[in-house]
XYZ file of C-alpha atoms in Angstrom:
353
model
C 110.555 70.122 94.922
C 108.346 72.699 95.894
C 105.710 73.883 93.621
C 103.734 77.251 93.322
C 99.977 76.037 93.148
C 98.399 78.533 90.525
C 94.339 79.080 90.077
C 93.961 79.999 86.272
C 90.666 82.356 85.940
C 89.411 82.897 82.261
C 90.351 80.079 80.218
C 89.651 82.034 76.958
C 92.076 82.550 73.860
C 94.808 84.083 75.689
C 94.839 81.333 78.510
C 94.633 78.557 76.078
C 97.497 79.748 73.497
C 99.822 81.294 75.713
C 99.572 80.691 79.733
C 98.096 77.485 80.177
C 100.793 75.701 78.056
C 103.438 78.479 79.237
C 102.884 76.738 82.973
C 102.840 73.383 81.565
C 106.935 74.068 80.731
C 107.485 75.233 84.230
C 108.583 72.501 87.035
C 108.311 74.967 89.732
C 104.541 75.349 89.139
C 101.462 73.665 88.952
C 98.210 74.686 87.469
C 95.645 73.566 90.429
C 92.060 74.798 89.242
C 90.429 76.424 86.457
C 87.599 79.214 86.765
C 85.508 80.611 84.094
C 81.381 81.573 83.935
C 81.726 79.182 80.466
C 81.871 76.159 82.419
C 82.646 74.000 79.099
C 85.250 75.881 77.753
C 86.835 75.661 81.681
C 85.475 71.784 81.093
C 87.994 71.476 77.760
C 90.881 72.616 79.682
C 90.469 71.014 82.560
C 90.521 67.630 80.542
C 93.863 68.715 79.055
C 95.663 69.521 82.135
C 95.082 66.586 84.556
C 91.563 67.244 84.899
C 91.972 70.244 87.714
C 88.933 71.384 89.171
C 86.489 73.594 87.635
C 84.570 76.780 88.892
C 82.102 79.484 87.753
C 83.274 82.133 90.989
C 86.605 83.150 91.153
C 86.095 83.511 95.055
C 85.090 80.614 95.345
C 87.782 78.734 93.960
C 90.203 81.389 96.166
C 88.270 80.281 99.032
C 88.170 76.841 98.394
C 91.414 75.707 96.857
C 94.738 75.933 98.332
C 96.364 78.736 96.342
C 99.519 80.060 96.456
C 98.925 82.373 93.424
C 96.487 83.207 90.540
C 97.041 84.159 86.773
C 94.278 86.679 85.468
C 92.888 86.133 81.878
C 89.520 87.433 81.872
C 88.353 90.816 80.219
C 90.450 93.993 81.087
C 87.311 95.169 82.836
C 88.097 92.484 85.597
C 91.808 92.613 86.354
C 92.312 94.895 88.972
C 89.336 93.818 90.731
C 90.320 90.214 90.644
C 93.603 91.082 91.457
C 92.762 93.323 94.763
C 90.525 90.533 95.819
C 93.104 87.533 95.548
C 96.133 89.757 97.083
C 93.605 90.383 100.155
C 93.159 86.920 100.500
C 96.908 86.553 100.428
C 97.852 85.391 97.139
C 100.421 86.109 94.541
C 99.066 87.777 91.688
C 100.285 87.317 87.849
C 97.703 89.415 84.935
C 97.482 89.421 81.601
C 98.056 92.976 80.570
C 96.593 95.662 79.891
C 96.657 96.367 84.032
C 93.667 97.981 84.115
C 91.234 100.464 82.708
C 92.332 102.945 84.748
C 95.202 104.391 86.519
C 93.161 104.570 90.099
C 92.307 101.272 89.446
C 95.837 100.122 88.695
C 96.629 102.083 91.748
C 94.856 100.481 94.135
C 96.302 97.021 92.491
C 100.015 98.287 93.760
C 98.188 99.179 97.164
C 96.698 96.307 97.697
C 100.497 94.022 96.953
C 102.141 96.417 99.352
C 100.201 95.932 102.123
C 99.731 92.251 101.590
C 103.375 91.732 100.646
C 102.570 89.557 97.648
C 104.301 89.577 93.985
C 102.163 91.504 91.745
C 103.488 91.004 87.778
C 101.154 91.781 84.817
C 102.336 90.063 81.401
C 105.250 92.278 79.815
C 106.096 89.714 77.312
C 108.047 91.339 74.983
C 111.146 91.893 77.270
C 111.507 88.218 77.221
C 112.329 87.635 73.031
C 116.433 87.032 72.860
C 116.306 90.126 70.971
C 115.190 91.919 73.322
C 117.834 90.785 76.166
C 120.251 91.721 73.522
C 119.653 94.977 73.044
C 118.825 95.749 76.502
C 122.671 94.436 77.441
C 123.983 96.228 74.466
C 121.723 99.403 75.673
C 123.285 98.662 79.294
C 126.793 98.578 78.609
C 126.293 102.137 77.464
C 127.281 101.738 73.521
C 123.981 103.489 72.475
C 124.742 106.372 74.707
C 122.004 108.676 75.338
C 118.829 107.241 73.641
C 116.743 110.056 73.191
C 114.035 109.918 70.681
C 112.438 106.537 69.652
C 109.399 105.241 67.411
C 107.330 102.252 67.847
C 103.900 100.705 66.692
C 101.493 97.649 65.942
C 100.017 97.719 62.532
C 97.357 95.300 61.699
C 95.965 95.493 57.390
C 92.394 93.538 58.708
C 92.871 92.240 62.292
C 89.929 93.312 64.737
C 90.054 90.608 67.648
C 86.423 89.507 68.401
C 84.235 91.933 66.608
C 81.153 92.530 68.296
C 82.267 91.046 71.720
C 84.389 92.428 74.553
C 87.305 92.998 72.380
C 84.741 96.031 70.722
C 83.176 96.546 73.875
C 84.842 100.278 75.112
C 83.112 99.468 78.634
C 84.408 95.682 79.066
C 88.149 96.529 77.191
C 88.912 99.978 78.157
C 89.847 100.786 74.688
C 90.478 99.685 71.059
C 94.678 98.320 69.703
C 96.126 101.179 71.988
C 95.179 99.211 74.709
C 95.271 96.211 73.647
C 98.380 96.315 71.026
C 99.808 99.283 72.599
C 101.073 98.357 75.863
C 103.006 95.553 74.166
C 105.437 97.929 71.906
C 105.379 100.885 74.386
C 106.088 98.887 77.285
C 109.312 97.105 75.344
C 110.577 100.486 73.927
C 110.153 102.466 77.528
C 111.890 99.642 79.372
C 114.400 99.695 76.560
C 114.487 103.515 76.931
C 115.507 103.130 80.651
C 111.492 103.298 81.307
C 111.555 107.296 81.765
C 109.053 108.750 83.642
C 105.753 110.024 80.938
C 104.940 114.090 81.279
C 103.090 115.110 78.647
C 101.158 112.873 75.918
C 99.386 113.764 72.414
C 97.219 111.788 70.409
C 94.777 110.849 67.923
C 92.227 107.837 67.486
C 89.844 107.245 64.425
C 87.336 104.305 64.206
C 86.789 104.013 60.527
C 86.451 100.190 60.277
C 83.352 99.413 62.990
C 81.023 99.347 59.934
C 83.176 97.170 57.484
C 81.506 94.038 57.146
C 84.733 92.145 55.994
C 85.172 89.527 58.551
C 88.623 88.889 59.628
C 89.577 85.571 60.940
C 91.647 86.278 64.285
C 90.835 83.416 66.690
C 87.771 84.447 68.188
C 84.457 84.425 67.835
C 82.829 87.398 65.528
C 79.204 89.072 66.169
C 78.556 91.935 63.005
C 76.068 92.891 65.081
C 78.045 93.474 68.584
C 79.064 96.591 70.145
C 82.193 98.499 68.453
C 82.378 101.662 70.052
C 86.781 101.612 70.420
C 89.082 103.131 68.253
C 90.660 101.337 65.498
C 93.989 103.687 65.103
C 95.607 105.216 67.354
C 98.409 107.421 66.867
C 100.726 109.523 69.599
C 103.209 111.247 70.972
C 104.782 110.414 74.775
C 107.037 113.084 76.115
C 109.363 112.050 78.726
C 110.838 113.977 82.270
C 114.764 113.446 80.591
C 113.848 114.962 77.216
C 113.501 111.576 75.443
C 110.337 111.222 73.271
C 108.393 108.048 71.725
C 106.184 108.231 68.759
C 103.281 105.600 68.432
C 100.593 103.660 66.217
C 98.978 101.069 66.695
C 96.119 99.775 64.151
C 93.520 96.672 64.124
C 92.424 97.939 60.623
C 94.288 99.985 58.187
C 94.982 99.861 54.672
C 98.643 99.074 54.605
C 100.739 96.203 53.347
C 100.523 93.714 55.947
C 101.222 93.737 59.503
C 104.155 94.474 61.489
C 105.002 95.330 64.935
C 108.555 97.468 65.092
C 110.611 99.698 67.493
C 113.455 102.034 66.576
C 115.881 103.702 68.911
C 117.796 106.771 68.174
C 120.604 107.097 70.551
C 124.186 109.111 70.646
C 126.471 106.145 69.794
C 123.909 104.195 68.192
C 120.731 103.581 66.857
C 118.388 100.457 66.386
C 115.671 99.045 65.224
C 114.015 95.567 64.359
C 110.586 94.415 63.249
C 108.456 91.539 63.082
C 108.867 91.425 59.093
C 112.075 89.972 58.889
C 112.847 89.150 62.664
C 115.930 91.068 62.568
C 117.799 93.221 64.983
C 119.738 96.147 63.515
C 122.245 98.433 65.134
C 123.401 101.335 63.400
C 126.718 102.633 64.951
C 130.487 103.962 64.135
C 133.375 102.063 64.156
C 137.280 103.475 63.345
C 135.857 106.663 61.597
C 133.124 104.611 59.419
C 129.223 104.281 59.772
C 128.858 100.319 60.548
C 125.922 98.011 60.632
C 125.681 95.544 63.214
C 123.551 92.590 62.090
C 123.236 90.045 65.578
C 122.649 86.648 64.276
C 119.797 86.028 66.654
C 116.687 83.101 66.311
C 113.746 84.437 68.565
C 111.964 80.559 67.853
C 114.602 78.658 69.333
C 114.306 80.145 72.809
C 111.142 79.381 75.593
C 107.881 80.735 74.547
C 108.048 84.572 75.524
C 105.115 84.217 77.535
C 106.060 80.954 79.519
C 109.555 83.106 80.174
C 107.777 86.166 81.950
C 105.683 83.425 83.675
C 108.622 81.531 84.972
C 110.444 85.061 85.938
C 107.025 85.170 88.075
C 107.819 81.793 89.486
C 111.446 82.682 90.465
C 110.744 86.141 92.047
C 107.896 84.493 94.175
C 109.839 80.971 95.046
C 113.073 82.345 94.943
C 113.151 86.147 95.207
C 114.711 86.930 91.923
C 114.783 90.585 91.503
C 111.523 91.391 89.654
C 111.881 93.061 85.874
C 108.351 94.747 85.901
C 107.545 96.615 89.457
C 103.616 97.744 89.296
C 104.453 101.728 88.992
C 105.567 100.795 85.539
C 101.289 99.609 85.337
C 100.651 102.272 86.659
C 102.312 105.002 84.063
C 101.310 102.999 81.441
C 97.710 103.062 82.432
C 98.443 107.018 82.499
C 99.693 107.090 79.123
C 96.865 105.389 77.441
C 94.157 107.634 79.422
C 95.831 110.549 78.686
C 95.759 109.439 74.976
C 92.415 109.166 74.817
C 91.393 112.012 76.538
C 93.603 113.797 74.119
C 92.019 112.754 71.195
C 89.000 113.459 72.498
C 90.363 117.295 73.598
C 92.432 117.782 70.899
C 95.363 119.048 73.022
C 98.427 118.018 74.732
C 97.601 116.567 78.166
C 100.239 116.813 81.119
C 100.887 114.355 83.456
C-alpha cells in the first residue's frame, strides 16, 4: 500500500495532542522525521513514534529526507514561510491554522501551490465533528433556506495559552483569541454559511487581563514576566457580498460563567444552533402549521478525532484526488477578516474589503 511520507516540523502542544497521534490512525501515511530547534522535546517524540529522525532545520530535513509532504506546527509567525519553502521544493503542504499573519503572506502561500501543483490544506477542524456534516447536509438540501444572519464565538472565563511566550507575543502570533480561537468558529459558521465572500468588517479588541497575575493552567508553559502585547477580547461584525452577516467574540479571559464555543444560524426555513455546553445540535423549524424543534441524536466522541479526520481528508485529496473541502482563497479571506478587525479596532471604523 502506498504511503504518504510526512516531515512533522514543531513538535510542540499542538503536534503532540492532536497531529502526531491524528497520523498515527491513518494507514495511508507515515510520519518519517521530526524537526524542531528543541531538540529534546523532537527527542520525546521521536521515541514514541518508531524513533524517526530528528532535526533542528526544517530545510534540512526537506533536503535530506525523502518527503512527499510536511505538516506545519510551529508559531504562526512561520507558516507561510515554511510552507512557500517546502511547496518550492515540491512537497505537499498541510498547516496548522491560523494561515498566516497576513493576507500577502497567505497569498503568496496559494501562489506558491499553484505553480508547484501541490495540495495546500491548513487545519479547518471543525468541519469534521458529525455535527457539523449534519448540518451542512441538512443546510445543503436547502431546508434552512436562505441563511442570512448568524452569530458565533469562543469564550474562555481564565484561559490565556502560554502567557508570556509566543502565544502573548503580537510579533510571533499575529494576534491574541481572534486569531487563535477565531478562525476556528468563523471558519465553521462561513463554510456553513455557504463561505460568502467578506466586504466590510467592524470590530473591537480590549486587553484587560495582561496584568492579572492569576495563572491559568492551559498546557503550556507560563512566563508572568513574558511579552503580552495581544488582545484578550475581541468582538465583531463581518458583512458579507449576499447580504448575510456574522457577529463574533472570542475571549481568553473574561468574567463569564465558564467557557463555551457556539454558532447559531438564522435562516428562512430554519434556524440552528449548538454549543460546546451540552454538545447538542438544535434546529428550529415549522412543520404542518406548528413551530418544531428538531433535536438530532448525535455523539461527536464516538467518531475519529476531528483533527486526524481533516488530516486523512489531506491524505485522500493528495493520494487519491478527493475533491478538497478547504481551497487556500478561503486562507486567504480569513486572513482578511482578522486584519481588517484589528485595524478596525485600532481606527474605530468600519473597514471595506
Amino acid at each position: 500500500m502506498e504511503k504518504l511520507r510526512i516531515g512533522v516540523i514543531g513538535t510542540g502542544n499542538i503536534a503532540r495532542k492532536a497531529h502526531l497521534p491524528g497520523w498515527q490512525l491513518i494507514e495511508e501515511a507515515e510520519v518519517v522525521a521530526l524537526c524542531d530547534v528543541n531538540t529534546e522535546r523532537a527527542r520525546v517524540q521521536s521515541e514514541l513514534y518508531g524513533n524517526v529522525p530528528i532535526y533542528t532545520d526544517y530545510q534540512e530535513m526537506i533536503e535530506k529526507e525523502q518527503l512527499d509532504a510536511v505538516d506545519i506546527c510551529t508559531p504562526n509567525y512561520l507558516h507561510s514561510v515554511i510552507a512557500v519553502y517546502a511547496l518550492e521544493h515540491g512537497l505537499h503542504v498541510f498547516c496548522e491554522k491560523p494561515d498566516a499573519v497576513s493576507a500577502a503572506e497567505a497569498e503568496r502561500m496559494r501562489e506558491a501551490a499553484e505553480k508547484s501543483g501541490k495540495t495546500l490544506m491548513v487545519m479547518r477542524n471543525n468541519r469534521y465533528l458529525p455535527t457539523s456534516a449534519f448540518i451542512k447536509q441538512y443546510i445543503d438540501d436547502g431546508r434552512m433556506g436562505e441563511i442570512y444572519a448568524a452569530r458565533c464565538g469562543w469564550q474562555r472565563r481564565r484561559g490565556i495559552p502560554g502567557r508570556g511566550g509566543w502565544f502573548t507575543n503580537k510579533e510571533q502570533s499575529g494576534g491574541g483569541p481572534l486569531i487563535d480561537l477565531g478562525v476556528h468558529m468563523i471558519d465553521l459558521t462561513m463554510w456553513l454559511m455557504g463561505n460568502p465572500r467578506p466586504v466590510a468588517v467592524s470590530g473591537c479588541t480590549y486587553t484587560k487581563f495582561a496584568d492579572n497575575r492569576m495563572v491559568e493552567a492551559h498546557g503550556r508553559d507560563v512566563d508572568l514576566n513574558g511579552v503580552f502585547d495581544v488582545e484578550d477580547l475581541a468582538m465583531g461584525f463581518i458583512r458579507f457580498e449576499n447580504g448575510a452577516s456574522l457577529q463574533i467574540e472570542f475571549s481568553w479571559a473574561s468574567n463569564i460563567e465558564k467557557e463555551r464555543r457556539f454558532f447559531e444560524l438564522r435562516g428562512t426555513r430554519s434556524g440552528a444552533e449548538w454549543s460546546s455546553d451540552s454538545d447538542r445540535l438544535a434546529i428550529y423549524t415549522e412543520e404542518y402549521g406548528r413551530t418544531a424543534d428538531i433535536l438530532p441524536n448525535i455523539d461527536n466522541k464516538k467518531s475519529m478525532p476531528q483533527h486526524a479526520a481533516n488530516l486523512k481528508h489531506f491524505t485522500d485529496v493528495v493520494l487519491h484526488g478527493a475533491e478538497p473541502m478547504f481551497v487556500p482563497q478561503q486562507g486567504i479571506n480569513m486572513v482578511r477578516i482578522l486584519e481588517a478587525m484589528y485595524r478596525s479596532a485600532a481606527e474605530g471604523h468600519e473597514i471595506r474589503l
